[in-house]
mmCIF file of C-alpha atoms and ligand atoms in Angstrom:
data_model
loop_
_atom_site.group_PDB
_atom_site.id
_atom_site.type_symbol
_atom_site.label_atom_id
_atom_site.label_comp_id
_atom_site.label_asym_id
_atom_site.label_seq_id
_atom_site.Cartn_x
_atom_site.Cartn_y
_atom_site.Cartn_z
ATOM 1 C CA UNK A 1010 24.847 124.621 -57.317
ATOM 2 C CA UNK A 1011 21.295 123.734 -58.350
ATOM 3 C CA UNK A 1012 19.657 123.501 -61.691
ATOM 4 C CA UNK A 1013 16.823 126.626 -61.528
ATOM 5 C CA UNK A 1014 13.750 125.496 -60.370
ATOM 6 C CA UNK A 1015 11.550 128.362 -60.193
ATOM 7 C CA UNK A 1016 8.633 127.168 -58.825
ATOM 8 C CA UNK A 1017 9.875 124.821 -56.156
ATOM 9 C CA UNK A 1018 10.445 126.500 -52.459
ATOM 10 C CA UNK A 1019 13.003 125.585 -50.310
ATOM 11 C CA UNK A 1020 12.404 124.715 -46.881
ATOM 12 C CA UNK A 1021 13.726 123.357 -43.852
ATOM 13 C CA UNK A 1022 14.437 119.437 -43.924
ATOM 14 C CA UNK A 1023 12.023 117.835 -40.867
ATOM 15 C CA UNK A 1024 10.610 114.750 -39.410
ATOM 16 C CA UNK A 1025 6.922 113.360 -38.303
ATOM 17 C CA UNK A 1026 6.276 110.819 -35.742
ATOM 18 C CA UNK A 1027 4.067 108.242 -36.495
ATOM 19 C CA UNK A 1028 2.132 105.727 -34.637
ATOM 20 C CA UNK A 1029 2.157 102.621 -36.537
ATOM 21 C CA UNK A 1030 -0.497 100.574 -34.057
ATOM 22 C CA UNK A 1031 -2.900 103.339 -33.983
ATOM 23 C CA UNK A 1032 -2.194 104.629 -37.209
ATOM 24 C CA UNK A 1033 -1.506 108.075 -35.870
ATOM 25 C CA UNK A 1034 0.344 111.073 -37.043
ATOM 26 C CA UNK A 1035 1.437 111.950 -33.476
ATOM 27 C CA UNK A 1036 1.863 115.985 -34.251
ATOM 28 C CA UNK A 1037 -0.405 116.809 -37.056
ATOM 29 C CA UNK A 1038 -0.627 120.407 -38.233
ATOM 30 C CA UNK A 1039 -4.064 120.252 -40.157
ATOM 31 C CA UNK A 1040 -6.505 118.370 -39.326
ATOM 32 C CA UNK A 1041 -9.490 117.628 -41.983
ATOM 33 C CA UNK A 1042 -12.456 115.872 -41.388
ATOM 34 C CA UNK A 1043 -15.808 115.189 -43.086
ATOM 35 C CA UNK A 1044 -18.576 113.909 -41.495
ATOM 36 C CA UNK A 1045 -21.752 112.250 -42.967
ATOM 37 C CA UNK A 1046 -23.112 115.160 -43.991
ATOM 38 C CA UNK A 1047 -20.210 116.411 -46.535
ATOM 39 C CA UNK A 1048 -21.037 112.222 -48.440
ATOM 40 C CA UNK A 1049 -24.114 113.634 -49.723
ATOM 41 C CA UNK A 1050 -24.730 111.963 -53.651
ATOM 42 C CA UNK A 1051 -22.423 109.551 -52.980
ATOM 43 C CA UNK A 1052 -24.219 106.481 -51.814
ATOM 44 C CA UNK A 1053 -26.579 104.570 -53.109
ATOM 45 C CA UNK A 1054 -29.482 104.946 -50.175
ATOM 46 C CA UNK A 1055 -29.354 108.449 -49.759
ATOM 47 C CA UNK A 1056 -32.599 108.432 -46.931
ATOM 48 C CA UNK A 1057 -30.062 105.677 -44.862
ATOM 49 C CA UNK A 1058 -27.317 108.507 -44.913
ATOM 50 C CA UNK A 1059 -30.009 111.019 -43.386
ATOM 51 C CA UNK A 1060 -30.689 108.999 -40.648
ATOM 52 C CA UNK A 1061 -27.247 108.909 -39.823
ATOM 53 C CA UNK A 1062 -26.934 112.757 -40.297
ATOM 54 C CA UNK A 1063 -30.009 113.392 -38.234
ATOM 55 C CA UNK A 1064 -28.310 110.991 -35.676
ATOM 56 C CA UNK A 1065 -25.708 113.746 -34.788
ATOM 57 C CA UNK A 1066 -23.461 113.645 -38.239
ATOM 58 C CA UNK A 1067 -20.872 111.729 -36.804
ATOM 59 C CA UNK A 1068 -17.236 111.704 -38.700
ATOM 60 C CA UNK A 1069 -16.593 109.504 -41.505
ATOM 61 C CA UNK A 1070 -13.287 110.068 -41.828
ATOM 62 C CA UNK A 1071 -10.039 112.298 -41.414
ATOM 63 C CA UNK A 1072 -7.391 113.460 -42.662
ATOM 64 C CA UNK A 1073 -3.608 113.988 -40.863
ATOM 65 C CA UNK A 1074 -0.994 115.864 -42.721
ATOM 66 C CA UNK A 1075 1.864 118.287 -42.086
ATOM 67 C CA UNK A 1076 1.224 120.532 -45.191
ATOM 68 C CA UNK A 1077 4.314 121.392 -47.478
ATOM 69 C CA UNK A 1078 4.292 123.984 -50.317
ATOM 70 C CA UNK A 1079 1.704 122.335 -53.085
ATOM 71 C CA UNK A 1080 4.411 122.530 -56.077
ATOM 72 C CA UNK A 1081 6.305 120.518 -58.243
ATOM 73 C CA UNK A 1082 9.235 119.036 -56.195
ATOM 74 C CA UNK A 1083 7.436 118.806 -52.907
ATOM 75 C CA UNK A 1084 5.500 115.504 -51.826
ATOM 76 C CA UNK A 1085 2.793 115.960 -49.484
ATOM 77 C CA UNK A 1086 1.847 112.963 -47.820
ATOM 78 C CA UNK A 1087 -1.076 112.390 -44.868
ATOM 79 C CA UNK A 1088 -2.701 109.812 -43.052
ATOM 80 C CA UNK A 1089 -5.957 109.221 -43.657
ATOM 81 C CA UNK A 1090 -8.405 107.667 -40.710
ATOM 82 C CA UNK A 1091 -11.570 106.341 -42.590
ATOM 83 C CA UNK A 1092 -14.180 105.011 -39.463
ATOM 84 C CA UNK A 1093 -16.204 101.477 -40.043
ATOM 85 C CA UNK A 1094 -19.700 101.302 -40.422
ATOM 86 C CA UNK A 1095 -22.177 101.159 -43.598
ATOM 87 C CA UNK A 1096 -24.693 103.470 -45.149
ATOM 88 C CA UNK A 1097 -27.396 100.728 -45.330
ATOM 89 C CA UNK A 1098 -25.465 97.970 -46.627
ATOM 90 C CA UNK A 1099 -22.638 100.141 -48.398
ATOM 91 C CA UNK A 1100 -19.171 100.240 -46.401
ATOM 92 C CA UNK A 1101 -18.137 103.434 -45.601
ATOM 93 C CA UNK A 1102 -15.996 105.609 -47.918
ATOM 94 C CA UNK A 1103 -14.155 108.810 -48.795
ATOM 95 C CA UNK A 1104 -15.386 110.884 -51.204
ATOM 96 C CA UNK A 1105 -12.868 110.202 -53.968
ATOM 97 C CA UNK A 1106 -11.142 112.310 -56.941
ATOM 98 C CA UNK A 1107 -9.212 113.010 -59.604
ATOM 99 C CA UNK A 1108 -5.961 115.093 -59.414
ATOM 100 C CA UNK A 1109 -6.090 118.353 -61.184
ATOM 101 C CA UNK A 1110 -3.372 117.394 -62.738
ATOM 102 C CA UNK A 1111 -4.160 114.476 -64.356
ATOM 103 C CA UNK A 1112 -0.491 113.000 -64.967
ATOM 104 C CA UNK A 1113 0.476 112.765 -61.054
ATOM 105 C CA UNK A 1114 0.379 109.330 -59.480
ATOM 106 C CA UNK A 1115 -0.533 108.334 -55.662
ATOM 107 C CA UNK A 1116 1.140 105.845 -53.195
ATOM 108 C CA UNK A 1117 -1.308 104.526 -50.555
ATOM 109 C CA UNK A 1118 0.141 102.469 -47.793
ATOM 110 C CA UNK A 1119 -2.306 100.544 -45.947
ATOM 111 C CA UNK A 1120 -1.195 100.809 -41.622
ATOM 112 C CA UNK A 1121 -4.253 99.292 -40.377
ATOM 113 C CA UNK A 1122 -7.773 97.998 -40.759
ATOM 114 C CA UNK A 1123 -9.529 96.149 -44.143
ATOM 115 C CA UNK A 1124 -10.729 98.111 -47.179
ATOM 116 C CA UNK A 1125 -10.715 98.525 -50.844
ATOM 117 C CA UNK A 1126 -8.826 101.500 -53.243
ATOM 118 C CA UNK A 1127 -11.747 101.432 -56.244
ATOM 119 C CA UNK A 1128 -10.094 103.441 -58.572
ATOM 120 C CA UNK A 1129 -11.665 104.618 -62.229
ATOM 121 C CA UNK A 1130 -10.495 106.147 -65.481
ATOM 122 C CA UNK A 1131 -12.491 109.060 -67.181
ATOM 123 C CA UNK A 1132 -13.532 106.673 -69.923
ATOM 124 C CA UNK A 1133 -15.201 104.317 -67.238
ATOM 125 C CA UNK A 1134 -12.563 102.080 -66.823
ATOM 126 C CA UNK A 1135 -12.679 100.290 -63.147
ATOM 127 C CA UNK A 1136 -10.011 98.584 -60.803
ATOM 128 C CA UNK A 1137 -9.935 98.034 -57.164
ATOM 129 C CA UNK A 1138 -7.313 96.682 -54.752
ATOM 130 C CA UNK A 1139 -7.087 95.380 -50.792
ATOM 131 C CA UNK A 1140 -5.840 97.278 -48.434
ATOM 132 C CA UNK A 1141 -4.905 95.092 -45.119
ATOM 133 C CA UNK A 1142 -1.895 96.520 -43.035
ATOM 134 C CA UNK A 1143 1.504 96.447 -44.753
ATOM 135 C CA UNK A 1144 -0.120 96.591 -48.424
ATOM 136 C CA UNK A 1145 1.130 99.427 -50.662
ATOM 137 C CA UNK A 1146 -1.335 100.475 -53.282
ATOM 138 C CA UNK A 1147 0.069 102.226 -56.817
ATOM 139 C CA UNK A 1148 -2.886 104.631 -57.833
ATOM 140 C CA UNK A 1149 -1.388 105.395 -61.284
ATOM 141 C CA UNK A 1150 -1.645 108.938 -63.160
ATOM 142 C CA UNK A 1151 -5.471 109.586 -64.413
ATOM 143 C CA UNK A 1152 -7.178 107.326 -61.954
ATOM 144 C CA UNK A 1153 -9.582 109.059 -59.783
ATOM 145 C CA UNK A 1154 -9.240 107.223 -56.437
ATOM 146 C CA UNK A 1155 -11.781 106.475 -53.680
ATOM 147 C CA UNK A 1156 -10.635 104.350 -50.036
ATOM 148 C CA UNK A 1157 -13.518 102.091 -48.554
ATOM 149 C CA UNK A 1158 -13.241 100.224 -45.562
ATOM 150 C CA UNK A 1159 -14.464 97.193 -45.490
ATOM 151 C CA UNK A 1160 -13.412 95.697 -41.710
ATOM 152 C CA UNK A 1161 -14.655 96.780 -38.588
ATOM 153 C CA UNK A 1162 -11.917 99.191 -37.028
ATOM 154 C CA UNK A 1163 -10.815 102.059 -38.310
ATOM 155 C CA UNK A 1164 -9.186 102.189 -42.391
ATOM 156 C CA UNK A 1165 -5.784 104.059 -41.916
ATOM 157 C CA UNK A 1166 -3.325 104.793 -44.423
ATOM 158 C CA UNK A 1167 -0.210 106.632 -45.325
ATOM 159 C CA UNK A 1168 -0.123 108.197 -48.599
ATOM 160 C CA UNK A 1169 1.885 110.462 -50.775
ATOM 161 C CA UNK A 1170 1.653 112.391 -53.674
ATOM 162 C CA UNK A 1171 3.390 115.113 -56.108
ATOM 163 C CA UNK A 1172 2.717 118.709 -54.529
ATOM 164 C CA UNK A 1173 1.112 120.241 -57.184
ATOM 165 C CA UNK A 1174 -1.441 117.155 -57.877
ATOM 166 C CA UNK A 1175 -4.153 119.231 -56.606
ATOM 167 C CA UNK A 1176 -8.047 117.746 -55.869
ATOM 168 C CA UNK A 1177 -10.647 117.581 -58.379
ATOM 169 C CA UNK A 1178 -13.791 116.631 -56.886
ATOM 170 C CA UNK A 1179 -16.230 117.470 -59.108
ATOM 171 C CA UNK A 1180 -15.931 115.055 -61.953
ATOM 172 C CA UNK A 1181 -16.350 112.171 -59.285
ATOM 173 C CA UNK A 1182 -19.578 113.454 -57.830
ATOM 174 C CA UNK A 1183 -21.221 114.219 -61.277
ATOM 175 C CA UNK A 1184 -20.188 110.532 -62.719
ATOM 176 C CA UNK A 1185 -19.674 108.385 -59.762
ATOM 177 C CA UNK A 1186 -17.676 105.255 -59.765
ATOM 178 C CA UNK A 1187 -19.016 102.522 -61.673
ATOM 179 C CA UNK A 1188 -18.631 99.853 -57.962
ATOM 180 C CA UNK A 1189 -19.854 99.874 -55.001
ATOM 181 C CA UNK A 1190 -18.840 97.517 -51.740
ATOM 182 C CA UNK A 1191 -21.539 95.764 -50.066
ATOM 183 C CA UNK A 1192 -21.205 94.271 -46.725
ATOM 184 C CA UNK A 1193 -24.623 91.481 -47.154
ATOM 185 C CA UNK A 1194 -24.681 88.206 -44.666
ATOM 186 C CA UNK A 1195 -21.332 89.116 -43.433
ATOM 187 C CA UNK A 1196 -19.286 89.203 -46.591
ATOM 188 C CA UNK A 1197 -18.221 91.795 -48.918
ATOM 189 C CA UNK A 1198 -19.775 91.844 -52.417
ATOM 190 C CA UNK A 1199 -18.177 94.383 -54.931
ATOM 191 C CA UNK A 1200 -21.120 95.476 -57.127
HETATM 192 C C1 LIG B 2569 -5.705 111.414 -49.946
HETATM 193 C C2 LIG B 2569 -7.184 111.734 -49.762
HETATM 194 C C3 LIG B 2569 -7.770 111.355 -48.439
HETATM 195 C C4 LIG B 2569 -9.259 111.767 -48.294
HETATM 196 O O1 LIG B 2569 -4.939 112.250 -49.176
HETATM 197 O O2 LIG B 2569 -7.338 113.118 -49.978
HETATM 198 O O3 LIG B 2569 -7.680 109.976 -48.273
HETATM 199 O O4 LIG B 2569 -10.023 111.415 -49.407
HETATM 200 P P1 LIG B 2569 -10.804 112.528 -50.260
HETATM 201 O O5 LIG B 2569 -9.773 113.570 -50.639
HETATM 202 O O6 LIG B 2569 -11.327 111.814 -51.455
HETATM 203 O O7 LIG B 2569 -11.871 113.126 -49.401
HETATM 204 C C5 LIG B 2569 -5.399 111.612 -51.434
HETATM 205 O O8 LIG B 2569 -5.760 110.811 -52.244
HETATM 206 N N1 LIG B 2569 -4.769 112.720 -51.773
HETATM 207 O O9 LIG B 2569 -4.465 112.974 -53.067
HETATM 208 ZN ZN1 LIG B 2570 -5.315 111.533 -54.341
#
């Protein structure tokens, strides 16, 4: 009946409740979090991220997901909860990546809160888009992606992505992304 698809497991069909005011997966089977302490190198005043580590590393953000097989053929998909606040002036922000592999898109959907997807090509090339609640964001193949709220309530989005895009972290922490958001006398400056 099907074409052979080697790599691709089959499963059980299912369904995930989620809160659309709180931006909640309601039954979540992995939980990730980071806290201030895992955004080391990433922001520009690294002695005003200390201080917030020394004042009890508080979460910066998680993630919500029921994990499927990471393949070709399966979509994962999560909700990610990214907390307000700023790192002296710089909003708060995930750490960002690549996908292993390069050639897999990203659909962001933005649930609730105010925030930014900066996104960046290898070659230095830099884009960003708003996220306010009911905005979808296209993060095309190649484009290491980073979320940063901007608001003051929590950034939460709905995203999915091809199972085997895998997360390359590395490349984004040795080169960075070329902007930053400010929050400076009450408005945000991109920088
Ligand atoms: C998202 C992100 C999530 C957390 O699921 O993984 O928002 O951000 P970091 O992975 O950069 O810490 C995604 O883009 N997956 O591919
Ligand atoms: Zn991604």
């Amino acid at each position: 009946m099907f074409d052979t698809l080697p790599e691709t497991s089959l499963i059980q069909p299912f369904g995930v409740q989620l809160d659309l005011v709180e931006g909640l997966m309601e039954n979540p089977t992995r939980r990730t979090e980071r806290r201030a302490s895992a955004m080391r190198g990433h922001y520009n005043d690294a002695a005003a991220l200390e201080k917030i580590i020394e004042g009890g590393d508080p979460v910066h953000y998680e993630v919500l997901e029921v994990p499927v097989p990471e393949e070709t053929g399966h979509l994962m998909f999560c909700i990610s909860r990214l907390f307000p606040g700023t790192v002296g002036d710089e909003c708060f922000m995930t750490k960002g990546h690549y996908h292993t592999r390069v050639n897999t898109g990203e659909i962001y959907l933005a649930l609730r809160g105010k925030g930014l997807m900066m996104m960046k090509t290898p070659d230095g090339e830099c884009r960003w888009e708003e996220f306010r609640p009911g905005r979808m964001v296209y993060v095309p193949p190649y484009w290491g992606h980073r979320s940063i709220n901007t608001g003051d309530e929590p950034l939460v989005s709905f995203c999915v992505y091809p199972g085997e895009a895998g997360h390359n972290y590395g490349d984004i922490e040795t080169e960075g992304f070329p902007k930053r958001a400010f929050i400076r006398d009450g408005s945000v400056i991109v920088e």
